[in-house]
mmCIF file of C-alpha atoms in Angstrom:
data_model
loop_
_atom_site.group_PDB
_atom_site.id
_atom_site.type_symbol
_atom_site.label_atom_id
_atom_site.label_comp_id
_atom_site.label_asym_id
_atom_site.label_seq_id
_atom_site.Cartn_x
_atom_site.Cartn_y
_atom_site.Cartn_z
ATOM 1 C CA MET A 20 217.182 80.433 91.735
ATOM 2 C CA ASP A 21 216.286 79.503 88.285
ATOM 3 C CA ARG A 22 213.400 77.313 87.140
ATOM 4 C CA ALA A 23 215.448 74.070 87.147
ATOM 5 C CA GLU A 24 216.695 74.735 90.765
ATOM 6 C CA ARG A 25 213.168 75.532 92.068
ATOM 7 C CA LEU A 26 211.627 72.602 90.298
ATOM 8 C CA SER A 27 214.270 70.156 91.428
ATOM 9 C CA THR A 28 213.937 71.532 95.011
ATOM 10 C CA TYR A 29 210.212 71.104 94.936
ATOM 11 C CA VAL A 30 210.384 67.486 93.630
ATOM 12 C CA LEU A 31 213.249 66.534 96.025
ATOM 13 C CA ARG A 32 211.020 67.570 99.013
ATOM 14 C CA LEU A 33 208.374 65.140 97.843
ATOM 15 C CA ALA A 34 211.000 62.444 97.104
ATOM 16 C CA ASP A 35 212.520 63.002 100.568
ATOM 17 C CA ASN A 36 209.107 62.722 102.255
ATOM 18 C CA SER A 37 208.645 59.340 100.525
ATOM 19 C CA LEU A 38 212.041 58.108 101.309
ATOM 20 C CA ILE A 39 212.129 58.930 104.890
ATOM 21 C CA LEU A 40 208.736 57.437 105.431
ATOM 22 C CA ALA A 41 209.710 54.329 103.615
ATOM 23 C CA GLN A 42 212.783 53.895 105.782
ATOM 24 C CA ARG A 43 210.694 54.409 108.910
ATOM 25 C CA LEU A 44 207.938 51.913 107.915
ATOM 26 C CA GLY A 45 210.635 49.448 106.833
ATOM 27 C CA GLU A 46 211.827 49.429 110.451
ATOM 28 C CA TRP A 47 208.665 47.650 111.472
ATOM 29 C CA VAL A 48 209.812 44.486 109.495
ATOM 30 C CA GLY A 49 210.371 41.838 112.148
ATOM 31 C CA HIS A 50 208.660 43.801 114.896
ATOM 32 C CA ALA A 51 205.083 44.418 113.902
ATOM 33 C CA PRO A 52 202.278 43.135 116.153
ATOM 34 C CA ALA A 53 200.954 40.601 113.742
ATOM 35 C CA LEU A 54 202.391 39.090 110.719
ATOM 36 C CA GLU A 55 199.624 40.275 108.421
ATOM 37 C CA GLU A 56 200.099 43.823 109.638
ATOM 38 C CA GLU A 57 203.800 43.595 109.201
ATOM 39 C CA MET A 58 202.988 42.884 105.553
ATOM 40 C CA ALA A 59 200.897 45.852 105.243
ATOM 41 C CA LEU A 60 203.502 48.284 106.625
ATOM 42 C CA ALA A 61 206.176 46.697 104.417
ATOM 43 C CA ASN A 62 203.924 47.087 101.428
ATOM 44 C CA PHE A 63 203.474 50.813 102.395
ATOM 45 C CA ALA A 64 207.232 51.233 102.772
ATOM 46 C CA LEU A 65 207.699 49.690 99.194
ATOM 47 C CA ASP A 66 205.120 52.037 97.681
ATOM 48 C CA HIS A 67 206.797 54.969 99.262
ATOM 49 C CA MET A 68 210.250 53.609 98.083
ATOM 50 C CA GLY A 69 208.814 53.397 94.567
ATOM 51 C CA GLN A 70 207.552 56.881 94.641
ATOM 52 C CA ALA A 71 210.768 58.139 95.954
ATOM 53 C CA ARG A 72 212.806 56.498 93.174
ATOM 54 C CA MET A 73 210.545 57.945 90.471
ATOM 55 C CA LEU A 74 210.800 61.518 92.042
ATOM 56 C CA PHE A 75 214.633 61.163 92.513
ATOM 57 C CA SER A 76 215.120 60.197 88.955
ATOM 58 C CA LEU A 77 212.939 63.182 87.919
ATOM 59 C CA ALA A 78 214.825 65.540 90.304
ATOM 60 C CA ALA A 79 218.117 64.364 89.002
ATOM 61 C CA ASP A 80 216.989 64.825 85.350
ATOM 62 C CA ILE A 81 215.816 68.410 86.162
ATOM 63 C CA GLU A 82 218.861 69.523 88.119
ATOM 64 C CA ASP A 83 221.155 68.038 85.670
ATOM 65 C CA LYS A 84 224.198 67.881 87.732
ATOM 66 C CA ASP A 85 225.149 64.394 86.959
ATOM 67 C CA ARG A 86 223.742 62.838 90.212
ATOM 68 C CA THR A 87 221.759 59.700 90.198
ATOM 69 C CA GLU A 88 218.916 58.694 92.211
ATOM 70 C CA ASP A 89 221.187 56.683 94.493
ATOM 71 C CA ASP A 90 223.519 59.706 94.983
ATOM 72 C CA LEU A 91 220.532 61.751 96.103
ATOM 73 C CA ALA A 92 219.302 59.055 98.634
ATOM 74 C CA PHE A 93 222.598 57.921 100.004
ATOM 75 C CA LEU A 94 225.137 60.683 99.540
ATOM 76 C CA ARG A 95 223.384 63.838 101.022
ATOM 77 C CA ASP A 96 223.623 64.903 104.585
ATOM 78 C CA SER A 97 220.833 65.729 106.815
ATOM 79 C CA ILE A 98 220.943 69.332 106.102
ATOM 80 C CA ASP A 99 220.396 68.746 102.396
ATOM 81 C CA PHE A 100 217.176 66.640 103.043
ATOM 82 C CA HIS A 101 213.945 68.495 102.522
ATOM 83 C CA ASN A 102 211.391 66.159 104.114
ATOM 84 C CA VAL A 103 208.747 67.459 106.597
ATOM 85 C CA LEU A 104 209.598 66.805 110.205
ATOM 86 C CA LEU A 105 206.404 64.504 110.630
ATOM 87 C CA VAL A 106 207.756 61.709 108.518
ATOM 88 C CA GLU A 107 211.057 61.431 110.410
ATOM 89 C CA GLN A 108 209.387 60.986 113.793
ATOM 90 C CA PRO A 109 210.061 57.618 115.457
ATOM 91 C CA ASN A 110 207.783 54.626 114.885
ATOM 92 C CA GLY A 111 207.154 54.443 118.782
ATOM 93 C CA HIS A 112 204.375 51.957 119.469
ATOM 94 C CA PHE A 113 202.059 50.760 116.713
ATOM 95 C CA GLY A 114 199.493 53.481 117.513
ATOM 96 C CA GLN A 115 202.058 56.258 117.105
ATOM 97 C CA THR A 116 203.062 54.836 113.698
ATOM 98 C CA ILE A 117 199.314 54.760 112.753
ATOM 99 C CA ALA A 118 199.002 58.410 113.879
ATOM 100 C CA ARG A 119 201.937 59.574 111.839
ATOM 101 C CA GLN A 120 200.742 57.709 108.797
ATOM 102 C CA PHE A 121 197.305 58.889 109.178
ATOM 103 C CA LEU A 122 198.258 62.604 109.453
ATOM 104 C CA PHE A 123 200.473 62.250 106.588
ATOM 105 C CA ASP A 124 198.369 60.268 104.263
ATOM 106 C CA SER A 125 195.451 62.478 104.760
ATOM 107 C CA PHE A 126 197.509 65.566 103.905
ATOM 108 C CA TYR A 127 199.275 63.577 100.907
ATOM 109 C CA GLN A 128 195.913 62.619 99.322
ATOM 110 C CA TYR A 129 194.994 66.248 98.685
ATOM 111 C CA GLN A 130 198.604 67.048 97.667
ATOM 112 C CA LEU A 131 198.587 64.242 95.184
ATOM 113 C CA GLU A 132 195.279 65.124 93.847
ATOM 114 C CA ALA A 133 196.524 68.602 93.070
ATOM 115 C CA LEU A 134 199.811 67.215 91.578
ATOM 116 C CA SER A 135 197.908 64.823 89.214
ATOM 117 C CA ALA A 136 197.072 68.114 87.342
ATOM 118 C CA SER A 137 200.452 69.475 87.531
ATOM 119 C CA GLU A 138 201.887 71.436 84.449
ATOM 120 C CA GLU A 139 204.940 69.324 84.825
ATOM 121 C CA PRO A 140 203.736 66.198 83.009
ATOM 122 C CA ARG A 141 206.340 63.710 84.509
ATOM 123 C CA LEU A 142 205.246 64.881 88.092
ATOM 124 C CA ALA A 143 201.657 64.521 87.166
ATOM 125 C CA GLU A 144 202.209 60.972 85.947
ATOM 126 C CA ILE A 145 204.028 60.058 89.210
ATOM 127 C CA ALA A 146 201.039 61.637 91.298
ATOM 128 C CA VAL A 147 198.486 59.646 89.468
ATOM 129 C CA LYS A 148 200.179 56.412 90.306
ATOM 130 C CA ALA A 149 201.032 57.451 93.824
ATOM 131 C CA ARG A 150 197.445 58.587 94.435
ATOM 132 C CA LYS A 151 196.054 55.043 94.027
ATOM 133 C CA GLU A 152 198.649 53.761 96.488
ATOM 134 C CA ASN A 153 198.059 56.519 98.903
ATOM 135 C CA HIS A 154 194.128 55.822 98.782
ATOM 136 C CA TYR A 155 194.740 52.515 100.112
ATOM 137 C CA HIS A 156 197.186 53.472 102.709
ATOM 138 C CA LEU A 157 194.688 56.129 103.984
ATOM 139 C CA ARG A 158 192.013 53.595 104.028
ATOM 140 C CA HIS A 159 193.972 51.188 106.154
ATOM 141 C CA THR A 160 195.432 53.740 108.488
ATOM 142 C CA ARG A 161 192.083 55.472 109.131
ATOM 143 C CA GLN A 162 190.617 52.041 110.052
ATOM 144 C CA TRP A 163 193.311 51.495 112.576
ATOM 145 C CA LEU A 164 192.835 55.095 113.937
ATOM 146 C CA VAL A 165 189.218 54.300 114.437
ATOM 147 C CA ARG A 166 189.755 50.839 115.876
ATOM 148 C CA LEU A 167 192.333 51.958 118.445
ATOM 149 C CA GLY A 168 190.579 55.196 119.217
ATOM 150 C CA ASP A 169 187.344 53.819 119.507
ATOM 151 C CA GLY A 170 188.596 50.471 121.100
ATOM 152 C CA THR A 171 189.483 49.885 124.907
ATOM 153 C CA SER A 172 190.155 52.734 127.245
ATOM 154 C CA GLU A 173 193.785 51.875 127.011
ATOM 155 C CA SER A 174 193.929 51.923 123.311
ATOM 156 C CA HIS A 175 191.856 55.041 123.275
ATOM 157 C CA ARG A 176 194.286 56.885 125.648
ATOM 158 C CA ARG A 177 197.373 55.741 123.785
ATOM 159 C CA MET A 178 195.952 56.813 120.430
ATOM 160 C CA GLN A 179 194.905 60.224 121.819
ATOM 161 C CA THR A 180 198.370 60.836 123.227
ATOM 162 C CA ALA A 181 199.975 59.698 119.930
ATOM 163 C CA VAL A 182 197.812 62.221 117.903
ATOM 164 C CA ASP A 183 198.526 64.997 120.516
ATOM 165 C CA ASP A 184 202.287 64.327 120.328
ATOM 166 C CA LEU A 185 202.464 64.609 116.682
ATOM 167 C CA TRP A 186 200.041 67.342 116.044
ATOM 168 C CA ARG A 187 202.789 69.987 116.358
ATOM 169 C CA PHE A 188 204.261 68.633 113.168
ATOM 170 C CA THR A 189 201.094 69.101 111.071
ATOM 171 C CA GLY A 190 201.570 72.806 110.532
ATOM 172 C CA GLU A 191 204.607 72.348 108.432
ATOM 173 C CA LEU A 192 202.578 70.312 105.998
ATOM 174 C CA PHE A 193 200.797 73.509 105.008
ATOM 175 C CA SER A 194 203.694 76.075 105.320
ATOM 176 C CA ARG A 195 204.767 77.873 102.180
ATOM 177 C CA ASP A 196 208.018 79.389 101.253
ATOM 178 C CA ALA A 197 209.311 80.987 98.033
ATOM 179 C CA VAL A 198 209.620 77.580 96.357
ATOM 180 C CA ASP A 199 205.978 76.712 97.091
ATOM 181 C CA GLU A 200 204.792 80.059 95.954
ATOM 182 C CA TRP A 201 206.725 79.618 92.697
ATOM 183 C CA ALA A 202 205.377 76.095 92.081
ATOM 184 C CA ALA A 203 201.843 77.306 92.736
ATOM 185 C CA ALA A 204 202.302 80.229 90.300
ATOM 186 C CA ALA A 205 203.882 78.067 87.655
ATOM 187 C CA GLY A 206 200.988 75.478 88.059
ATOM 188 C CA VAL A 207 203.469 72.810 89.232
ATOM 189 C CA GLY A 208 201.919 72.160 92.441
ATOM 190 C CA PRO A 209 199.288 73.368 94.818
ATOM 191 C CA ASP A 210 199.560 76.304 97.279
ATOM 192 C CA PRO A 211 199.582 74.293 100.435
ATOM 193 C CA ALA A 212 197.215 76.844 102.141
ATOM 194 C CA THR A 213 194.424 75.783 99.718
ATOM 195 C CA LEU A 214 194.611 72.126 101.018
ATOM 196 C CA VAL A 215 193.970 73.223 104.630
ATOM 197 C CA SER A 216 190.236 73.335 104.781
ATOM 198 C CA ARG A 217 189.592 70.086 103.100
ATOM 199 C CA TRP A 218 192.284 68.389 105.319
ATOM 200 C CA ASP A 219 190.715 69.863 108.422
ATOM 201 C CA ALA A 220 187.274 68.506 107.409
ATOM 202 C CA TYR A 221 188.743 65.141 106.652
ATOM 203 C CA VAL A 222 190.769 64.809 109.786
ATOM 204 C CA ASP A 223 187.900 66.158 111.990
ATOM 205 C CA ASP A 224 185.584 63.516 110.464
ATOM 206 C CA ALA A 225 188.078 60.659 111.123
ATOM 207 C CA LEU A 226 188.848 61.879 114.702
ATOM 208 C CA ALA A 227 185.198 62.010 115.512
ATOM 209 C CA GLU A 228 184.666 58.637 114.258
ATOM 210 C CA ALA A 229 187.521 57.365 116.306
ATOM 211 C CA THR A 230 186.211 59.175 119.377
ATOM 212 C CA LEU A 231 189.363 61.220 119.567
ATOM 213 C CA THR A 232 189.728 64.852 120.474
ATOM 214 C CA ARG A 233 191.287 67.194 117.886
ATOM 215 C CA PRO A 234 194.319 68.750 119.644
ATOM 216 C CA ASN A 235 194.617 72.531 119.903
ATOM 217 C CA SER A 236 196.666 73.956 117.094
ATOM 218 C CA GLY A 237 199.356 75.759 119.177
ATOM 219 C CA TRP A 238 203.002 76.152 118.457
ATOM 220 C CA MET A 239 203.915 74.318 115.350
ATOM 221 C CA ALA A 240 207.406 72.963 114.644
ATOM 222 C CA SER A 241 208.941 73.555 111.225
ATOM 223 C CA GLY A 242 212.219 73.641 109.281
ATOM 224 C CA GLY A 243 212.375 70.172 107.762
ATOM 225 C CA LYS A 244 211.754 71.566 104.273
ATOM 226 C CA GLU A 245 214.895 73.822 104.651
ATOM 227 C CA GLY A 246 216.970 71.074 106.118
ATOM 228 C CA ARG A 247 216.681 71.864 109.869
ATOM 229 C CA HIS A 248 215.665 68.364 111.070
ATOM 230 C CA THR A 249 214.859 66.908 114.554
ATOM 231 C CA GLU A 250 217.499 64.854 116.357
ATOM 232 C CA HIS A 251 215.961 61.577 114.900
ATOM 233 C CA HIS A 252 216.970 62.451 111.265
ATOM 234 C CA GLY A 253 220.741 61.711 111.671
ATOM 235 C CA PHE A 254 219.985 58.303 113.052
ATOM 236 C CA ILE A 255 217.830 57.426 110.079
ATOM 237 C CA LEU A 256 220.494 58.502 107.693
ATOM 238 C CA ALA A 257 223.189 56.485 109.562
ATOM 239 C CA ASP A 258 221.063 53.248 109.074
ATOM 240 C CA MET A 259 220.026 53.890 105.582
ATOM 241 C CA GLN A 260 223.444 55.405 104.127
ATOM 242 C CA PHE A 261 225.849 53.284 106.109
ATOM 243 C CA LEU A 262 226.627 50.828 103.386
ATOM 244 C CA GLN A 263 227.172 53.467 100.628
ATOM 245 C CA ARG A 264 229.257 55.548 102.981
ATOM 246 C CA ALA A 265 231.441 52.533 104.180
ATOM 247 C CA TYR A 266 231.785 50.989 100.831
ATOM 248 C CA PRO A 267 231.345 53.678 98.218
ATOM 249 C CA ASP A 268 229.693 52.450 94.905
ATOM 250 C CA ALA A 269 229.046 49.055 96.422
ATOM 251 C CA GLN A 270 226.779 46.898 94.310
ATOM 252 C CA TRP A 271 225.048 43.674 94.916
ATOM 253 C CA MET B 15 200.116 43.132 123.560
ATOM 254 C CA SER B 16 197.490 40.434 124.351
ATOM 255 C CA ASN B 17 198.247 36.879 123.610
ATOM 256 C CA GLN B 18 194.720 36.401 122.225
ATOM 257 C CA GLN B 19 194.794 35.515 118.426
ATOM 258 C CA TRP B 20 192.593 37.181 115.915
ATOM 259 C CA PRO B 21 190.121 34.665 114.288
ATOM 260 C CA LEU B 22 191.342 33.066 111.118
ATOM 261 C CA PHE B 23 189.561 33.806 107.833
ATOM 262 C CA GLU B 24 189.746 31.956 104.549
ATOM 263 C CA ILE B 25 190.586 33.817 101.514
ATOM 264 C CA PHE B 26 189.149 33.523 97.996
ATOM 265 C CA ILE B 27 190.462 35.332 94.998
ATOM 266 C CA ARG B 28 189.033 35.872 91.510
ATOM 267 C CA SER B 29 191.867 36.159 89.170
ATOM 268 C CA LYS B 30 189.760 37.792 86.381
ATOM 269 C CA SER B 31 186.331 38.396 85.215
ATOM 270 C CA GLY B 32 184.493 35.257 84.309
ATOM 271 C CA LEU B 33 186.527 32.932 86.501
ATOM 272 C CA ASN B 34 185.475 31.770 89.863
ATOM 273 C CA HIS B 35 186.919 32.722 93.169
ATOM 274 C CA ARG B 36 189.565 30.205 94.217
ATOM 275 C CA HIS B 37 190.843 29.455 97.735
ATOM 276 C CA VAL B 38 194.317 30.925 98.063
ATOM 277 C CA GLY B 39 195.032 30.743 101.923
ATOM 278 C CA SER B 40 194.006 32.206 105.052
ATOM 279 C CA VAL B 41 194.861 35.358 107.334
ATOM 280 C CA HIS B 42 194.204 36.350 110.815
ATOM 281 C CA ALA B 43 192.119 39.548 111.185
ATOM 282 C CA ALA B 44 189.890 41.161 113.725
ATOM 283 C CA ASP B 45 186.868 41.399 111.325
ATOM 284 C CA THR B 46 185.968 40.914 107.737
ATOM 285 C CA THR B 47 187.022 44.463 106.809
ATOM 286 C CA MET B 48 190.477 43.802 108.128
ATOM 287 C CA ALA B 49 190.626 40.435 106.550
ATOM 288 C CA ILE B 50 190.041 41.804 103.177
ATOM 289 C CA ASP B 51 192.877 44.313 103.673
ATOM 290 C CA HIS B 52 195.183 41.647 104.858
ATOM 291 C CA ALA B 53 194.321 39.417 101.992
ATOM 292 C CA ARG B 54 194.937 42.265 99.571
ATOM 293 C CA ASP B 55 198.286 42.704 101.048
ATOM 294 C CA LEU B 56 199.205 39.164 101.243
ATOM 295 C CA TYR B 57 197.678 37.563 98.125
ATOM 296 C CA THR B 58 197.388 40.275 95.466
ATOM 297 C CA ARG B 59 200.882 41.623 95.602
ATOM 298 C CA ARG B 60 201.645 40.528 92.059
ATOM 299 C CA GLY B 61 198.358 41.283 90.437
ATOM 300 C CA GLU B 62 196.799 38.077 91.217
ATOM 301 C CA GLY B 63 193.192 39.251 91.534
ATOM 302 C CA ILE B 64 190.391 41.571 90.883
ATOM 303 C CA SER B 65 188.056 40.465 93.750
ATOM 304 C CA ILE B 66 188.446 39.045 97.247
ATOM 305 C CA TRP B 67 186.115 37.008 99.361
ATOM 306 C CA ALA B 68 186.820 36.417 103.054
ATOM 307 C CA ILE B 69 184.926 34.107 105.443
ATOM 308 C CA GLU B 70 185.652 33.215 108.985
ATOM 309 C CA SER B 71 187.116 29.741 108.915
ATOM 310 C CA ARG B 72 184.855 28.546 111.787
ATOM 311 C CA LEU B 73 181.837 29.200 109.562
ATOM 312 C CA ILE B 74 182.989 26.586 106.980
ATOM 313 C CA ALA B 75 181.501 23.206 107.383
ATOM 314 C CA ALA B 76 183.933 20.390 106.326
ATOM 315 C CA SER B 77 183.423 16.766 105.454
ATOM 316 C CA ASP B 78 184.742 14.264 108.093
ATOM 317 C CA PRO B 79 188.065 12.715 106.864
ATOM 318 C CA ALA B 80 187.195 9.442 108.612
ATOM 319 C CA GLU B 81 184.207 9.185 106.232
ATOM 320 C CA THR B 82 186.218 9.697 103.048
ATOM 321 C CA SER B 83 185.832 6.155 101.792
ATOM 322 C CA ALA B 84 182.016 6.170 102.473
ATOM 323 C CA LEU B 85 181.561 9.492 100.839
ATOM 324 C CA PHE B 86 183.789 9.326 97.877
ATOM 325 C CA GLU B 87 184.761 5.697 96.806
ATOM 326 C CA PRO B 88 181.317 4.708 95.676
ATOM 327 C CA ALA B 89 181.782 7.208 92.748
ATOM 328 C CA GLU B 90 184.971 5.572 91.566
ATOM 329 C CA ASP B 91 183.348 2.693 89.669
ATOM 330 C CA LYS B 92 180.454 4.672 88.179
ATOM 331 C CA ILE B 93 182.307 5.301 84.949
ATOM 332 C CA TYR B 94 179.055 5.928 83.251
ATOM 333 C CA ARG B 95 178.890 9.246 85.100
ATOM 334 C CA HIS B 96 181.756 10.482 83.002
ATOM 335 C CA ALA B 97 180.794 11.870 79.508
ATOM 336 C CA THR B 98 183.425 9.886 77.890
ATOM 337 C CA PHE B 99 181.229 7.706 75.598
ATOM 338 C CA TYR B 100 180.408 10.322 73.158
ATOM 339 C CA GLY B 101 182.040 10.542 69.742
ATOM 340 C CA VAL B 102 183.507 14.051 69.291
ATOM 341 C CA PRO B 103 183.111 15.305 65.822
ATOM 342 C CA ASP B 104 186.341 16.299 63.910
ATOM 343 C CA GLY B 105 187.278 19.783 64.212
ATOM 344 C CA VAL B 106 186.064 20.431 67.736
ATOM 345 C CA GLU B 107 189.104 21.551 69.641
ATOM 346 C CA ASN B 108 187.834 23.030 72.924
ATOM 347 C CA LEU B 109 185.612 20.434 74.539
#
């Protein structure tokens, strides 16, 4: 792979994380437990959508294959998506969405912090903007983690189960392949392994405040970054891509 | 899901430095921290503010609508309370 291929793959991974998470969060519209909370989740979805658009445009520029951001979002198949498995997991109940969002946001804050100093200036600019958005997301999701974890015995039980169930997807956040190694060597992005200790400390602190137990790190699922997704991914694309697939180049 | 509603909070936003906080609406929330978050999400989406105040609605004391005439009508014929009798010098624009 040459530099353009590596860099566009690296940026696409970031873009896909945001796009898939945006789509998931958007599914809450009309279903959230309170109107105010629905607005919050929809705002998060829009923030991620905005990040995805900027990243897709950047990736399209870099790869220079005459594909637009829309082509990248709506005309790729599951196997060509590079998002981590965590973000494609179903919304479940509100606590499960909070657990997913908390685990991702807490990782993302350190990833964005490092990306803000990227040698690729356009990526750094996007990261600086996204970092502010993510800071608020994390503040909000951490609050909910604590409220539900340290709430009633029923909310505690559900929150603990949600964290336990999603824990096996956290390993992939820090996994590293040839593209990550290239990015770290080129100063484009962080070596994911360097983020682990701070993430551990942050998550431990939040879980303790929420009176939740940190799950044992046993077997970890992976493959999303290489396009091997869980069974949920195809259904997300079916929803998201239907219009462009059924009515190619439709505009409104 | 419980049917219990979160308490109501009144939200005040300062649009920029030097201006006062203005009432913009209300949100439901479990406590003040959540009320600020909800207010941020609902009322500052288009850059409307730089500061938010939230106060639980039940803590606000209000005048009694039945007493409106007793409270406010006596002021209507006291025109001397308005500073409208001063001559304004030429050239003063922003008074």
